[in-house]
Short mmCIF file of C-alpha atoms and ligand atoms in Angstrom, two decimals:
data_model
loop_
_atom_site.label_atom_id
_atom_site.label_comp_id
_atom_site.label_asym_id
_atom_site.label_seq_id
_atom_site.Cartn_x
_atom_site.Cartn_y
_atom_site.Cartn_z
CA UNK A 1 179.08 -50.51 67.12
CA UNK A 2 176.84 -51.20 64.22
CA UNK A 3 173.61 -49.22 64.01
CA UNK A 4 170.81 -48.55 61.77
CA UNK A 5 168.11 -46.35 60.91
CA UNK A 6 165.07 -46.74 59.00
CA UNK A 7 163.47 -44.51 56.38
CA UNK A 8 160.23 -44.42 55.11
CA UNK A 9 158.74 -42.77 51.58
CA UNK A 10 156.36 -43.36 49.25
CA UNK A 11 157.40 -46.67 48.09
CA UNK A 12 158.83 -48.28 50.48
CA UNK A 13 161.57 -47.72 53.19
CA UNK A 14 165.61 -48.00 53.07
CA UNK A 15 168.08 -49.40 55.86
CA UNK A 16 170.82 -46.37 57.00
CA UNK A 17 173.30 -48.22 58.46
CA UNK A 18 176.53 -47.61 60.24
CA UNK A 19 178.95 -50.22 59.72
CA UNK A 20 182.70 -50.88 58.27
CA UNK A 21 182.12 -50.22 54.76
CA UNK A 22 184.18 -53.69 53.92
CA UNK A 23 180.75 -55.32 55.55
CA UNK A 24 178.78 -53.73 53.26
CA UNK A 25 180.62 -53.82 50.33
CA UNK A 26 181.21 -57.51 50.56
CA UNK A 27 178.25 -59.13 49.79
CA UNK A 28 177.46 -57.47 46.45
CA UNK A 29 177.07 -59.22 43.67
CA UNK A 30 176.86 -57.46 39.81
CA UNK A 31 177.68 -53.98 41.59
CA UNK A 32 178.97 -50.77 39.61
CA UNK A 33 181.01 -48.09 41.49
CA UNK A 34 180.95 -44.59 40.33
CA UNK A 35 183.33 -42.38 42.39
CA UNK A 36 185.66 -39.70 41.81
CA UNK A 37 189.67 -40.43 41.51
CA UNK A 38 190.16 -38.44 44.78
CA UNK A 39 188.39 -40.92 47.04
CA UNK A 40 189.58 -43.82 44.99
CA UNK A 41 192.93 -42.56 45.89
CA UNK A 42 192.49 -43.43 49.30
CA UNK A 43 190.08 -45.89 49.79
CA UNK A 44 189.66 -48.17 46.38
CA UNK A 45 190.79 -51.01 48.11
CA UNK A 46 187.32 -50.98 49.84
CA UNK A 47 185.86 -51.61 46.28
CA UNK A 48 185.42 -55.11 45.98
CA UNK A 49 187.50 -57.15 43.03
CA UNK A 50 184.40 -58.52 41.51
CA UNK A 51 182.83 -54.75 40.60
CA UNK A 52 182.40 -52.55 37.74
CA UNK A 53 184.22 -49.07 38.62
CA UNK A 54 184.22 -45.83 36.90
CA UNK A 55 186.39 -42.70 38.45
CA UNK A 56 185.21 -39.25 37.78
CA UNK A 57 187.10 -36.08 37.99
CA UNK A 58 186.49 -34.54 41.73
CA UNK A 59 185.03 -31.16 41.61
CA UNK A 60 181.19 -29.54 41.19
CA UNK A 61 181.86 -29.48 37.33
CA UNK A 62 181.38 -33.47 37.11
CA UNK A 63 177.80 -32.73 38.92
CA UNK A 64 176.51 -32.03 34.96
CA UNK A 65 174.49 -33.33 31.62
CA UNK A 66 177.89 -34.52 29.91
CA UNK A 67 178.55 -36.92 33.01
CA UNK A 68 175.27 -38.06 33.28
CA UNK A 69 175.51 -39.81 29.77
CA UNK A 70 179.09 -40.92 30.38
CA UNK A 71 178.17 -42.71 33.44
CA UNK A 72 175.09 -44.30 31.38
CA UNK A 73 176.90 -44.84 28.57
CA UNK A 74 179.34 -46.80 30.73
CA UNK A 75 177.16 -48.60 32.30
CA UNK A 76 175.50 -49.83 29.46
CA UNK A 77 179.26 -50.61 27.46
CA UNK A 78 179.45 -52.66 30.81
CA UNK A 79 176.16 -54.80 30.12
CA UNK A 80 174.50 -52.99 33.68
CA UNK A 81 170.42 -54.13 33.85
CA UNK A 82 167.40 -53.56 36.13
CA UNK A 83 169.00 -55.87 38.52
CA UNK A 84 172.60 -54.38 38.83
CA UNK A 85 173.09 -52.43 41.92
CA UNK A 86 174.72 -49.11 41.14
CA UNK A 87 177.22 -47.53 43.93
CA UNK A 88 177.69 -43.75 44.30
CA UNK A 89 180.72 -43.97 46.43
CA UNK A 90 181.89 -40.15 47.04
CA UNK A 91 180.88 -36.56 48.49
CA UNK A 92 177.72 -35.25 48.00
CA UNK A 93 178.89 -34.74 44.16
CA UNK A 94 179.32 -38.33 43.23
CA UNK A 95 175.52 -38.90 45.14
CA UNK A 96 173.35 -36.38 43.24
CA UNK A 97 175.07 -37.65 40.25
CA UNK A 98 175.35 -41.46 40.60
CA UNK A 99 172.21 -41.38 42.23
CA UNK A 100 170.25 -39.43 39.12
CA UNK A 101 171.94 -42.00 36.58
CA UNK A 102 170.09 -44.78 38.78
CA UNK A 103 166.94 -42.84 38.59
CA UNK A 104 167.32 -42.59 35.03
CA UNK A 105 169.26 -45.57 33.68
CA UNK A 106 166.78 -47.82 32.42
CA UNK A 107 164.02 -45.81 33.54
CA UNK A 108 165.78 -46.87 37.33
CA UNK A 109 167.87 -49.15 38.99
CA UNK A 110 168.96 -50.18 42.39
CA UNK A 111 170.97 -47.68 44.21
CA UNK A 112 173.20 -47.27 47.22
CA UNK A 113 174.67 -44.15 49.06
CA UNK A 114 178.38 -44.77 50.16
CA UNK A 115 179.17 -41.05 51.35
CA UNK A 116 182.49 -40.33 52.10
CA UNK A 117 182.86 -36.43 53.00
CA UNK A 118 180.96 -35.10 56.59
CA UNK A 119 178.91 -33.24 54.49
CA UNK A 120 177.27 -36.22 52.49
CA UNK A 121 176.68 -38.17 55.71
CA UNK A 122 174.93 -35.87 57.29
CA UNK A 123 173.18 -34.27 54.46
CA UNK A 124 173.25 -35.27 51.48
CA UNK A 125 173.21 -39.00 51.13
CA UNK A 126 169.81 -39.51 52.93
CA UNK A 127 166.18 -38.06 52.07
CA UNK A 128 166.62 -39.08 48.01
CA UNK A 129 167.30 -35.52 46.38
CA UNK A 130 169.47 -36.42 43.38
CA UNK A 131 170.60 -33.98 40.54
CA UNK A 132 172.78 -32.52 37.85
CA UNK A 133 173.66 -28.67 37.67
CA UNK A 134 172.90 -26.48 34.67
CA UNK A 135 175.54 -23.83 33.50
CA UNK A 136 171.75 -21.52 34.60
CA UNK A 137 172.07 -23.16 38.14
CA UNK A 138 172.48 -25.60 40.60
CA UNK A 139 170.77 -28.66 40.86
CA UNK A 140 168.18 -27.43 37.62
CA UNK A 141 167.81 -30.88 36.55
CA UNK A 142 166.97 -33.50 39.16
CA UNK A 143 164.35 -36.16 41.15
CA UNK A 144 163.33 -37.48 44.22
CA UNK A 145 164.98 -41.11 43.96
CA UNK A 146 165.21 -42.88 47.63
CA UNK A 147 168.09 -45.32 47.71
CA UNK A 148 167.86 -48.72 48.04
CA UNK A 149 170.14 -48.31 51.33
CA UNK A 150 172.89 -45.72 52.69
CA UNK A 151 175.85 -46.95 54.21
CA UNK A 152 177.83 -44.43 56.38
CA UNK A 153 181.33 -45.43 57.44
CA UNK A 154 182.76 -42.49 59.52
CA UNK A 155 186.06 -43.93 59.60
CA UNK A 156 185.94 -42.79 55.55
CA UNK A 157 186.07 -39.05 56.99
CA UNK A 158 189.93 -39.11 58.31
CA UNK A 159 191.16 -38.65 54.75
CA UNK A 160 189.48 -35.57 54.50
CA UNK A 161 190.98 -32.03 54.43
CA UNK A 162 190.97 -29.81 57.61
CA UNK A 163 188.59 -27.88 55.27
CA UNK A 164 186.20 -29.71 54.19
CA UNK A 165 185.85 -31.48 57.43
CA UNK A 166 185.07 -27.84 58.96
CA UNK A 167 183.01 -27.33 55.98
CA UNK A 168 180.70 -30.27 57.02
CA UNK A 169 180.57 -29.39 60.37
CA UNK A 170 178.68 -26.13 59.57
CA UNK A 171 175.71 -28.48 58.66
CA UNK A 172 176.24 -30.39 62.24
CA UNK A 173 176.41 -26.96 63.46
CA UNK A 174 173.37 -26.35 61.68
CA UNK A 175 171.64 -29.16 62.84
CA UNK A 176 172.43 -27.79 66.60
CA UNK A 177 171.06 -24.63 66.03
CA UNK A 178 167.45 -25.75 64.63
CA UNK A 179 166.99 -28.78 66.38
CA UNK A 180 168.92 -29.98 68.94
CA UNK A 181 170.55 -27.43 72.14
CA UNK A 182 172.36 -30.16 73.50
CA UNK A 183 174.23 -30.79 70.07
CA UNK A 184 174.67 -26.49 69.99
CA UNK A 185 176.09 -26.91 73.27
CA UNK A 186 178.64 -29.69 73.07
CA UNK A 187 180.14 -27.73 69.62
CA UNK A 188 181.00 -24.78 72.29
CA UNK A 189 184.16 -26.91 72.55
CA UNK A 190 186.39 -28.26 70.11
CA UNK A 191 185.00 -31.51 69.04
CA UNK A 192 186.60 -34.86 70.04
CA UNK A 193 187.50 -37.22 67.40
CA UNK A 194 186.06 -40.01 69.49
CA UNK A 195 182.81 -38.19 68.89
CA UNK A 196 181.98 -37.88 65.65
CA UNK A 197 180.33 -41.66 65.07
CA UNK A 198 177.56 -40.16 67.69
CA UNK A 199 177.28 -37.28 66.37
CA UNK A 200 176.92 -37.95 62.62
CA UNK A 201 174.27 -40.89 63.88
CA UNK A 202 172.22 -38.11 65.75
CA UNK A 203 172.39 -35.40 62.81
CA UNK A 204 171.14 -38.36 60.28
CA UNK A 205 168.44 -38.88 62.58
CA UNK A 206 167.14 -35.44 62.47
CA UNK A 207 167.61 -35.22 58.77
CA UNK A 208 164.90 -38.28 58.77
CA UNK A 209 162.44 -36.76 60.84
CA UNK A 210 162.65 -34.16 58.38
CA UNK A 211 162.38 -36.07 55.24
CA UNK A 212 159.82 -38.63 56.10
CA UNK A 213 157.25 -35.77 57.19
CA UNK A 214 158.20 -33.49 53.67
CA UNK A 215 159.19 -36.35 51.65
CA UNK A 216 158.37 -33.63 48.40
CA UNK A 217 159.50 -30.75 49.93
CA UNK A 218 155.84 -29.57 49.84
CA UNK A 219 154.67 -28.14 53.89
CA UNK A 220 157.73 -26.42 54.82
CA UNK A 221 159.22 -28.69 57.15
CA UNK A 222 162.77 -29.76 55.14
CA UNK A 223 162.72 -25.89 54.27
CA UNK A 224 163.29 -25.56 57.83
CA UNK A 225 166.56 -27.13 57.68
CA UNK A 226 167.72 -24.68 54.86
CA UNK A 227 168.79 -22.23 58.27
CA UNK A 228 171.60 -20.16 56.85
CA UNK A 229 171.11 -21.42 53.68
CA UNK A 230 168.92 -18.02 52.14
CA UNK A 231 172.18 -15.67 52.51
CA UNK A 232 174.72 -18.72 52.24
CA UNK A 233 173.35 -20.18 48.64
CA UNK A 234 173.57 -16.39 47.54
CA UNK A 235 177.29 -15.60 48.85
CA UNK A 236 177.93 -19.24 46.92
CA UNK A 237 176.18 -17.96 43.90
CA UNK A 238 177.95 -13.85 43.50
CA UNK A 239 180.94 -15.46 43.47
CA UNK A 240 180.26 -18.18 41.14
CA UNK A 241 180.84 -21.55 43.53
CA UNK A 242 184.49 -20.66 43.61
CA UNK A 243 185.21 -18.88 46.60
CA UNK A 244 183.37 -20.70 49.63
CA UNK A 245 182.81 -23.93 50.23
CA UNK A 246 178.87 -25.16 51.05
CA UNK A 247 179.58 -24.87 54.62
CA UNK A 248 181.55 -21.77 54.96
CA UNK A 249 179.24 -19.94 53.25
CA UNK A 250 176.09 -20.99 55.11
CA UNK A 251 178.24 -20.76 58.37
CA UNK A 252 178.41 -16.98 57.28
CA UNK A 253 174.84 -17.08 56.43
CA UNK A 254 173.86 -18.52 59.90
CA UNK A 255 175.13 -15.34 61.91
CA UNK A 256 173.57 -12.76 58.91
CA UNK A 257 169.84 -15.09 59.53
CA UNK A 258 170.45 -15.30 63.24
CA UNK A 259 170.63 -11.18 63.37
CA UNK A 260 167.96 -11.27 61.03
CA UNK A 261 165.97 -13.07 63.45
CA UNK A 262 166.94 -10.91 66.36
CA UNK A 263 165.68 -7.90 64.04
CA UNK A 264 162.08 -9.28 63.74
CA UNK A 265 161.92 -10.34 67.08
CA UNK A 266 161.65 -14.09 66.23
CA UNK A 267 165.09 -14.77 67.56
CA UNK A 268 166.08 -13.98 71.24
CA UNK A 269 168.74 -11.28 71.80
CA UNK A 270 172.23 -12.47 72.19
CA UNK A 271 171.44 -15.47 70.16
CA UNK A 272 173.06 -14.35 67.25
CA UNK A 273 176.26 -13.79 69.16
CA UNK A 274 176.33 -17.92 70.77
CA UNK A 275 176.27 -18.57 66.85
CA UNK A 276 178.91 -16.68 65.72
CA UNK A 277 181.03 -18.55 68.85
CA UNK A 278 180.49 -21.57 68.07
CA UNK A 279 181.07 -21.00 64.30
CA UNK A 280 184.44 -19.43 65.61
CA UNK A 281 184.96 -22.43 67.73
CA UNK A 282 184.35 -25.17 64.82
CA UNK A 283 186.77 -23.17 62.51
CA UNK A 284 184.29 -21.76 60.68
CA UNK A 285 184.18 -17.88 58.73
CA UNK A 286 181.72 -15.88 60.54
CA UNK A 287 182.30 -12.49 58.21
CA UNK A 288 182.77 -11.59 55.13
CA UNK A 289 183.57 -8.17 53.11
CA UNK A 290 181.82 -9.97 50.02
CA UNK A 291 177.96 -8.98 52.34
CA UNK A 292 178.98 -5.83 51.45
CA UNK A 293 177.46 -6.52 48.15
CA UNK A 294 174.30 -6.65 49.85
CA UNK A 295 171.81 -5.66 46.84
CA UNK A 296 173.56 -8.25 44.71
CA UNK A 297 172.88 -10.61 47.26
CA UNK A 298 169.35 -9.39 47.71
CA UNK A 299 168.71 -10.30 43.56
CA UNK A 300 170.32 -14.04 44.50
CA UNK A 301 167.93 -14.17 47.71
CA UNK A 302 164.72 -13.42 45.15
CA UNK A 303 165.98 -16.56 43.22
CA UNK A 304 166.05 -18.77 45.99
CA UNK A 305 163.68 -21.88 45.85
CA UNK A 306 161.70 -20.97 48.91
CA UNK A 307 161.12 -17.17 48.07
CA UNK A 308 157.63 -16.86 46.60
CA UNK A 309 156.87 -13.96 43.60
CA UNK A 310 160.33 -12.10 44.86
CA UNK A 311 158.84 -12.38 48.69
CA UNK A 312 162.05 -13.58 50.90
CA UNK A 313 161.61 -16.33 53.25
CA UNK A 314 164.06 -17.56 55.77
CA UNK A 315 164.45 -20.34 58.46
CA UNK A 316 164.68 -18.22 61.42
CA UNK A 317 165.82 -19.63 64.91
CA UNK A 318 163.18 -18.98 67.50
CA UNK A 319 166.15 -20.12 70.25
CA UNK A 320 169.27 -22.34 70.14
CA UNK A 321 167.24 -25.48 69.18
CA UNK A 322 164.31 -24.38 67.39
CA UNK A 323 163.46 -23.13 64.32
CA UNK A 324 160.72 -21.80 62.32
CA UNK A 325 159.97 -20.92 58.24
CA UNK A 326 159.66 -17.01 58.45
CA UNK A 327 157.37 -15.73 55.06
CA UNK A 328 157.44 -12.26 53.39
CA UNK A 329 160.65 -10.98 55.36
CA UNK A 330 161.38 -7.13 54.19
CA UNK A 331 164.09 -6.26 51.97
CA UNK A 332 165.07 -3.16 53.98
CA UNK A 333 165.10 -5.69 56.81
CA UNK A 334 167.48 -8.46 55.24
CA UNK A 335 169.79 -5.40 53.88
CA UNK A 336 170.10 -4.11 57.27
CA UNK A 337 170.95 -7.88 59.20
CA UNK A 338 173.70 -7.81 56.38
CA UNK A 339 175.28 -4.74 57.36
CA UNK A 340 175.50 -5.78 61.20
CA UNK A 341 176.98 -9.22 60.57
N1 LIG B 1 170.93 -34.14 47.65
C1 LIG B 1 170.94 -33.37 48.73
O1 LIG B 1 170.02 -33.40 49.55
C2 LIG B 1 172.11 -32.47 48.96
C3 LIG B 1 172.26 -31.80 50.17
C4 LIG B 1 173.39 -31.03 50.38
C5 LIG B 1 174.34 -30.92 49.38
N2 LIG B 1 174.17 -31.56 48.19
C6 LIG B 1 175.18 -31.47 47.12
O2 LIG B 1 176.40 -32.01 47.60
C7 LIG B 1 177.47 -31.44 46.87
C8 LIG B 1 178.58 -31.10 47.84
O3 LIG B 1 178.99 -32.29 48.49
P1 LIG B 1 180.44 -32.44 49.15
O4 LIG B 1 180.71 -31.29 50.03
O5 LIG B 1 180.50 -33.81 49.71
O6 LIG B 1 181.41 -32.22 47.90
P2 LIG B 1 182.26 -33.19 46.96
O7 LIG B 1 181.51 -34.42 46.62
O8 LIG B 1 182.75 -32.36 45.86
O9 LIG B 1 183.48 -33.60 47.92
C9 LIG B 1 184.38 -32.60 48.34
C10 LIG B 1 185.83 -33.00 48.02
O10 LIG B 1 186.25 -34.00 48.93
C11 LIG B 1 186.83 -35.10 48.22
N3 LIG B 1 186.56 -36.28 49.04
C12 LIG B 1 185.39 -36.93 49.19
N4 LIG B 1 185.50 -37.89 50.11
C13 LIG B 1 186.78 -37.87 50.55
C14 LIG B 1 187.49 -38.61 51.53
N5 LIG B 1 186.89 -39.55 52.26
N6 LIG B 1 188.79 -38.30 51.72
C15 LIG B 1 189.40 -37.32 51.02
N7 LIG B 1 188.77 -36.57 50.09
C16 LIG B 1 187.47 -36.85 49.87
C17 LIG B 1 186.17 -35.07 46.88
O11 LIG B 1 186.98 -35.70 45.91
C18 LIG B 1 186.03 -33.57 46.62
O12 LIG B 1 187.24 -33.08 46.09
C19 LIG B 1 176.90 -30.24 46.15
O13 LIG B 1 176.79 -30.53 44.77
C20 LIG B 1 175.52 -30.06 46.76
O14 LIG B 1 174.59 -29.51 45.84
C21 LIG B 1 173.08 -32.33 47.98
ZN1 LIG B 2 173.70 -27.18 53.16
#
């Protein structure tokens, strides 16, 4: 079934829409491809004959300065103008990158999200946050750039590891959690293959709602969505991005900031424990020894983008469903939620 969504922002409003990528694909004329030589490997033969393509290395290290200008460079060896259409056809990697090159190419150029991993078609690929890390941290260098359309093909998710497809369901997980009970309750069961199209559809929905009222990330509602993410982004960041994947460490972060939210009296007893099931249930890590390292976690948590002057702030679940941005949570409070998880 082909479906759409629309998007507003600022300057206009882009099509999401759920279709065979060969539909998509087809009718592009003076298109260049930038995707990584993993998801070439299995699905080039989607790229039309006609395009420009350019395979990166897979891997968080390509999401940097160096690539940036390669890319450019490439795609101005290639003769790419104002009215080429550039095609960041990957994981959520290949998107903040491809999509800051069209940003910045020629002061901007036509872009179009092709996401490939669970992750990037739920997240990443829609609400026009594109970037490039810094060896000082993630996504230092970056801009809001809405693409000119997303095209989600969830067929494109089979190739995927057992891995990161659990990695990606964390954010659908997520997405239960804060927004939606009867999502939360269908992942109490193993998921059926048969229901991922729906379910990707419904998450991307919710990620508009979000973006088109906090377009800028300026009144707290997008932070909302960032449940998990205040301990996760930290466990990512002691251990240097090598250890967890996105998802497993915010699925680890969900129980910590759903006993956190049980502690303050935000969240409803026993919450944090239907949390840590359904994490269980979806494959997901819902421990780790590395929270031992609590006040080294703590310093990453003061870094965060949403804490204010060191003061902590979390996304805290006021039931399975709902959600609310928590200010000025107490160190001695976050230390102790840490310690229980
Ligand atoms: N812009 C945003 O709003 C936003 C939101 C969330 C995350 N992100 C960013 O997204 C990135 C993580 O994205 P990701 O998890 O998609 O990682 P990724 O792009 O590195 O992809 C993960 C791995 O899967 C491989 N892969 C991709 N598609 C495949 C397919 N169909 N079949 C087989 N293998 C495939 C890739 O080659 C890679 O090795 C991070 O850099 C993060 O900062 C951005
Ligand atoms: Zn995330």
């Amino acid at each position: 079934v082909h479906r759409e969504i629309e998007v507003s922002h600022r300057q206009g409003r882009y099509t999401i829409a759920f279709d065979r990528l060969e539909n998509t694909f087809q009718g592009l004329s003076d298109a260049f491809f930038v995707t990584d030589t993993q998801v070439a490997s299995h699905w080039r033969s989607l790229i039309p004959s006609s395009a420009k393509v350019l395979e990166l290395p897979p891997g968080e290290q390509t999401k940097s300065l160096i690539w940036l200008e390669r890319i450019c460079s490439w795609l101005a060896d290639e003769g790419a103008t104002r009215s080429s259409v550039l095609v960041a056809f990957g994981g959520g990697v290949i998107g903040d990158l491809a999509g800051f090159a069209a940003a910045a190419y020629m002061r901007g150029i036509p872009y179009i999200q092709a996401p490939t991993t669970l992750l990037a078609q739920v997240d990443s690929s829609v609400g026009g946050k594109v970037a490039v890390d810094l060896p000082q941290g993630k996504n230092l260098i970056g801009a809001f750039n809405p693409p000119d359309r997303v095209a989600i093909d969830t067929q494109l998710i089979s190739t995927l590891s057992l891995r990161q497809f659990r990695s990606g369901m964390a954010e659908v997980c997520k997405y239960g959690f804060i927004l939606d009970r009867p999502l939360a309750d269908e992942l109490r069961s193993p998921l059926k293959q048969n229901r991922i199209p729906d379910i990707v559809f419904r998450c991307v929905e919710l990620k508009k709602e979000a973006v088109e009222a906090d377009e800028f990330e300026t009144n707290g509602i997008r932070a909302k969505l960032n449940f998990g993410h205040t301990v996760g982004h930290a466990l990512e960041q002691i251990t240097g991005y090598g250890h967890f994947l996105h998802g497993e460490a915010i699925a680890v972060g969900m129980v910590a900031e759903a006993i956190l939210g049980e502690d303050l009296e935000i969240t409803p007893p026993g919450t944090s424990e239907t949390v840590r099931s359904i994490l269980e249930t979806q494959g997901l890590p819902v421990r780790s020894d590395l929270l031992a390292r609590s006040e080294e976690l703590l310093a990453a948590m003061k870094r965060d983008k949403k804490a204010k002057r060191g003061a902590l702030a979390f996304s805290l679940l006021t039931e399975i469903g709902g959600c609310k941005l928590v200010e000025g949570v107490g160190e001695s409070q976050v230390l102790s939620a840490l310690h229980k998880v």
